mmCIF file of C-alpha atoms in Angstrom:
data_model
loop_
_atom_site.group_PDB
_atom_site.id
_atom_site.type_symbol
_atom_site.label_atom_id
_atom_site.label_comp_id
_atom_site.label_asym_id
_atom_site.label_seq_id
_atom_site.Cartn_x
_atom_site.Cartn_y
_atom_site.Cartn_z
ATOM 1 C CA UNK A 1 12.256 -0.565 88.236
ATOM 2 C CA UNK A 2 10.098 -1.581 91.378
ATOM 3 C CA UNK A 3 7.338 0.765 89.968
ATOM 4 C CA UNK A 4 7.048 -1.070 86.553
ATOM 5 C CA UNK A 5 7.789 -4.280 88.408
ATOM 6 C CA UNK A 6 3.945 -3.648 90.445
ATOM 7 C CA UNK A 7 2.373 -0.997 89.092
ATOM 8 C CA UNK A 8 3.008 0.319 85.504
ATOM 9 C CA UNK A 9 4.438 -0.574 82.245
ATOM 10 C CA UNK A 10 4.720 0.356 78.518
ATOM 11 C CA UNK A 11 3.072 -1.695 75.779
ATOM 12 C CA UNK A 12 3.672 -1.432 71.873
ATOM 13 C CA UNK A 13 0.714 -1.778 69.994
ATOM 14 C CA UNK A 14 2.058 -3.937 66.538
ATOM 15 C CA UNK A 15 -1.252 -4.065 64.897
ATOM 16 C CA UNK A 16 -3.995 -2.158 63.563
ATOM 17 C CA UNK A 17 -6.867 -4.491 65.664
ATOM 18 C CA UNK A 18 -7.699 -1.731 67.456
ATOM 19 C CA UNK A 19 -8.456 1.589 65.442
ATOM 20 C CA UNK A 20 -9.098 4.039 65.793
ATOM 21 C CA UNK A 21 -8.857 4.059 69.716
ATOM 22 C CA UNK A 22 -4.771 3.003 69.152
ATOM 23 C CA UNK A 23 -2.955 2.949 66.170
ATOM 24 C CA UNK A 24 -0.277 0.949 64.763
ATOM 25 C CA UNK A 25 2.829 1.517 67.240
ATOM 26 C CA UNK A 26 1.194 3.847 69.736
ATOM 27 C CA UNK A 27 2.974 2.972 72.658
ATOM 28 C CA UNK A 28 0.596 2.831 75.640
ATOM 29 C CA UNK A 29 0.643 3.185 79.762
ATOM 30 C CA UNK A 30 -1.002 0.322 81.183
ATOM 31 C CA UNK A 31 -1.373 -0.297 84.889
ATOM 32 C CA UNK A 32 -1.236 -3.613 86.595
ATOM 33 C CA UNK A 33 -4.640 -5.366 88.130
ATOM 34 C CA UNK A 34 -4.783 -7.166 90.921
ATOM 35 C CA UNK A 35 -8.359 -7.662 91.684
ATOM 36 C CA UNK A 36 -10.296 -8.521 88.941
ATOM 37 C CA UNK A 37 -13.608 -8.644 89.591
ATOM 38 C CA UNK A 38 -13.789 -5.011 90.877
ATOM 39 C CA UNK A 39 -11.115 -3.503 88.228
ATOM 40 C CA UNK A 40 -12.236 -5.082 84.613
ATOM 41 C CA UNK A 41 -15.208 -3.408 83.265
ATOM 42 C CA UNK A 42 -16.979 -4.022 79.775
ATOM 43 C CA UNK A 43 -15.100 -1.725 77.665
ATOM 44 C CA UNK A 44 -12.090 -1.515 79.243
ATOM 45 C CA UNK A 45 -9.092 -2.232 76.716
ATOM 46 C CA UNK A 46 -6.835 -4.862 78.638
ATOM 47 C CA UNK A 47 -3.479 -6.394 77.870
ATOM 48 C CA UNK A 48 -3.337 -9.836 78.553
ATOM 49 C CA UNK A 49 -1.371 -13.181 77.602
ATOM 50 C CA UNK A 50 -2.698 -15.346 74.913
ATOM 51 C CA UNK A 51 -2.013 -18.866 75.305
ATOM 52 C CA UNK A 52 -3.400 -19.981 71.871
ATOM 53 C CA UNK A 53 -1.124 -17.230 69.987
ATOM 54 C CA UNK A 54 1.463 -17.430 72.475
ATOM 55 C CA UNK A 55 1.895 -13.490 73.149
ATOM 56 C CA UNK A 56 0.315 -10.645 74.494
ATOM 57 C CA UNK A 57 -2.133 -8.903 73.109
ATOM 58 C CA UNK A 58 -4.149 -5.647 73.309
ATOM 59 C CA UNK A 59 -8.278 -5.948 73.329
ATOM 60 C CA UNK A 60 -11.183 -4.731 74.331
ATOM 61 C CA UNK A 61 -13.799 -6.316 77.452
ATOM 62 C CA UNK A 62 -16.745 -7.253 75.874
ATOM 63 C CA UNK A 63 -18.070 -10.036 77.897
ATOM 64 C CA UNK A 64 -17.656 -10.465 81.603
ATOM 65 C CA UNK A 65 -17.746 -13.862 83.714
ATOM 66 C CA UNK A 66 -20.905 -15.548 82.868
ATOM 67 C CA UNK A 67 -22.247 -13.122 80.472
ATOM 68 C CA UNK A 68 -24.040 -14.276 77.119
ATOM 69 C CA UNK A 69 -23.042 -12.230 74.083
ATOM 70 C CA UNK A 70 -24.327 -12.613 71.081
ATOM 71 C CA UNK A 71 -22.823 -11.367 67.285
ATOM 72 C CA UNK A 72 -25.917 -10.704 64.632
ATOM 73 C CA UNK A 73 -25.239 -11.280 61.593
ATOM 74 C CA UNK A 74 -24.850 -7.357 60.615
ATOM 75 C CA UNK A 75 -22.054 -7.405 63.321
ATOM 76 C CA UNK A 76 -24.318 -5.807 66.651
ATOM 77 C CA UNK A 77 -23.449 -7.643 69.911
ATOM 78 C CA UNK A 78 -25.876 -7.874 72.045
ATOM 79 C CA UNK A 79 -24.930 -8.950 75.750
ATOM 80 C CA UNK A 80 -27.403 -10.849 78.439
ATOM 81 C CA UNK A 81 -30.036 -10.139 75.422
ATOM 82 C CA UNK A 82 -29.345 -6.341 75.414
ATOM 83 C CA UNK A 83 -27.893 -4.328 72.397
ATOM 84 C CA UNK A 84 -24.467 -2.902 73.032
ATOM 85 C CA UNK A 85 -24.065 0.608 72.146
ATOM 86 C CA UNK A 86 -20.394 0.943 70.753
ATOM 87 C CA UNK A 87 -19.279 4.041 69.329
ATOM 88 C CA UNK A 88 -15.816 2.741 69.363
ATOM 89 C CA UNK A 89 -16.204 0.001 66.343
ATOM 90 C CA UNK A 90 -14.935 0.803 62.627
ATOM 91 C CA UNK A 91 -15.569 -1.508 59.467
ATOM 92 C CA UNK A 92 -18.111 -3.761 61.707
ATOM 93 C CA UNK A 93 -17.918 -7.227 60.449
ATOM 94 C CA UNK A 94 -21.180 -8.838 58.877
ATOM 95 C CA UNK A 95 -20.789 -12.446 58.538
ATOM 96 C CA UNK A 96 -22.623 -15.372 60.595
ATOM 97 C CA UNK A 97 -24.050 -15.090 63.831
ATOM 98 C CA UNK A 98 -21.806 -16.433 66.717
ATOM 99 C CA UNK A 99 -22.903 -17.117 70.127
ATOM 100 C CA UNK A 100 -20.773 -17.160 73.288
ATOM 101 C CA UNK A 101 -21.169 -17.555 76.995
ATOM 102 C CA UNK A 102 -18.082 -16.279 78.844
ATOM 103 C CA UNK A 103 -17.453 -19.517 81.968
ATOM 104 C CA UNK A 104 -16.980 -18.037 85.257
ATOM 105 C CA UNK A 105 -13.764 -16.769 85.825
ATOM 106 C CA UNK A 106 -13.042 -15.604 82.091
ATOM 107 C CA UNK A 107 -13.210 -12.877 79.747
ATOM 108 C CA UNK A 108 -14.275 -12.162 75.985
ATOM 109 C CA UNK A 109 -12.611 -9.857 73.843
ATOM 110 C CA UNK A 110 -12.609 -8.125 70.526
ATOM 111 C CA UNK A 111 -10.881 -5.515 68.612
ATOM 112 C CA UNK A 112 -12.655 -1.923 67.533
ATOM 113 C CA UNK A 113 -11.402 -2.765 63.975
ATOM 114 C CA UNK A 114 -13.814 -5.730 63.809
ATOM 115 C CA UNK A 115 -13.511 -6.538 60.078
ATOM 116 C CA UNK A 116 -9.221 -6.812 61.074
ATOM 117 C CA UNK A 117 -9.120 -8.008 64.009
ATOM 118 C CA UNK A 118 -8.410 -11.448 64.886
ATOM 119 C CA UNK A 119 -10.122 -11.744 68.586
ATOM 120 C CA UNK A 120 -12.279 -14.356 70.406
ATOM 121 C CA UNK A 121 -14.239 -14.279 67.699
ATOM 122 C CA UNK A 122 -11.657 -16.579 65.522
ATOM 123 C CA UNK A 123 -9.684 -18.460 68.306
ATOM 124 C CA UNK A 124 -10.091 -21.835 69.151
ATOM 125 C CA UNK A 125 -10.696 -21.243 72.887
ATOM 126 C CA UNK A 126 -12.507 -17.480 72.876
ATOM 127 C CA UNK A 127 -12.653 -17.459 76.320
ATOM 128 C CA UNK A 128 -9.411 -15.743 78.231
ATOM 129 C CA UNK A 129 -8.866 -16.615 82.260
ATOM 130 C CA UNK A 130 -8.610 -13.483 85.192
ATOM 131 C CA UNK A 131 -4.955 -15.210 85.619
ATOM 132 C CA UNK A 132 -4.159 -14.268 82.201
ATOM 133 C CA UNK A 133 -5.150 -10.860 82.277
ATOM 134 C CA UNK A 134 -1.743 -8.542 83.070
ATOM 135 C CA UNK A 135 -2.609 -4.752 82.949
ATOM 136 C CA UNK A 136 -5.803 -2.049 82.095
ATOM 137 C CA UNK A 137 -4.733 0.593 79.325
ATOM 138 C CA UNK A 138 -4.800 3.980 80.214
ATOM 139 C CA UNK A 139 -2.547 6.679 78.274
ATOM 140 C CA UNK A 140 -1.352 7.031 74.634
ATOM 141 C CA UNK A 141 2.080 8.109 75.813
ATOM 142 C CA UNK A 142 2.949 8.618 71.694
ATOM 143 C CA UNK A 143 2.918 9.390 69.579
ATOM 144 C CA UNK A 144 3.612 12.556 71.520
ATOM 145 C CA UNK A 145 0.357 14.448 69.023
ATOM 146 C CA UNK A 146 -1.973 11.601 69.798
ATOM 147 C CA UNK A 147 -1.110 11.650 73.837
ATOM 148 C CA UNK A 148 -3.923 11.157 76.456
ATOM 149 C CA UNK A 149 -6.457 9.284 78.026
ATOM 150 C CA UNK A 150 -7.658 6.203 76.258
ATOM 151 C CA UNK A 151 -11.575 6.091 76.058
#
């Protein structure tokens, strides 16, 4: 109990915002972070509490504290002016261009599944604070055939 209390816990994943990385109802190990500035990287895929939708939700770091991303219109984000690679994306979303710049203390995030994925992109406020941030996803635990490190 103590361990999940300040270290670990299990998610659910009840969506399919983030395939093919995790797939509807893969549950998930997720550690706890405490310092944020040294432990959340672009990339990372963090659970954190949304205060728009009211739950928690599953994502990945795109934009880091004072970072300028930008979404072209054929769906490439481009962050402090630099192209992103991300292997990770399916079914890329073309649409308009949308231009953010993450406020100190705050973090941007979007799903792999861009075209279902309702992320920062959509919400009113896009921008998510360190104190809302809960845990770092680490391990499919299962599906027992899908179970190992998350990438």
């Amino acid at each position: 109990m103590l361990l999940r209390f300040f270290v670990f816990f299990m998610v659910e994943v009840p969506t399919g915002s983030m395939l093919p990385t995790i797939n509807l109802n893969d549950r998930l190990l997720v550690t706890k972070i405490y310092n944020m500035e040294t432990s959340i990287k672009r990339g990372d895929i963090i659970v954190f509490d949304s205060k728009e939708l009211n739950k928690l939700l599953i994502k990945r770091c795109i934009g880091l504290p004072n970072d300028t991303v930008e979404v072209k219109t054929d769906g490439s984000v481009y962050i402090n002016g630099e192209k992103r690679d991300e292997p990770y994306v399916v079914n890329n979303q073309i649409g308009a261009q949308k231009n953010f710049k993450v406020p100190a203390g705050h973090y941007l995030f979007f799903g792999d599944n861009r075209s279902n994925s309702h992320d920062a992109r959509f919400w009113k406020e896009p921008y998510i604070p360190a104190s809302a941030i809960q845990a770092k996803a680490r391990w499919v635990m299962w599906p027992f055939n899908r179970f190992g490190a998350l990438k």
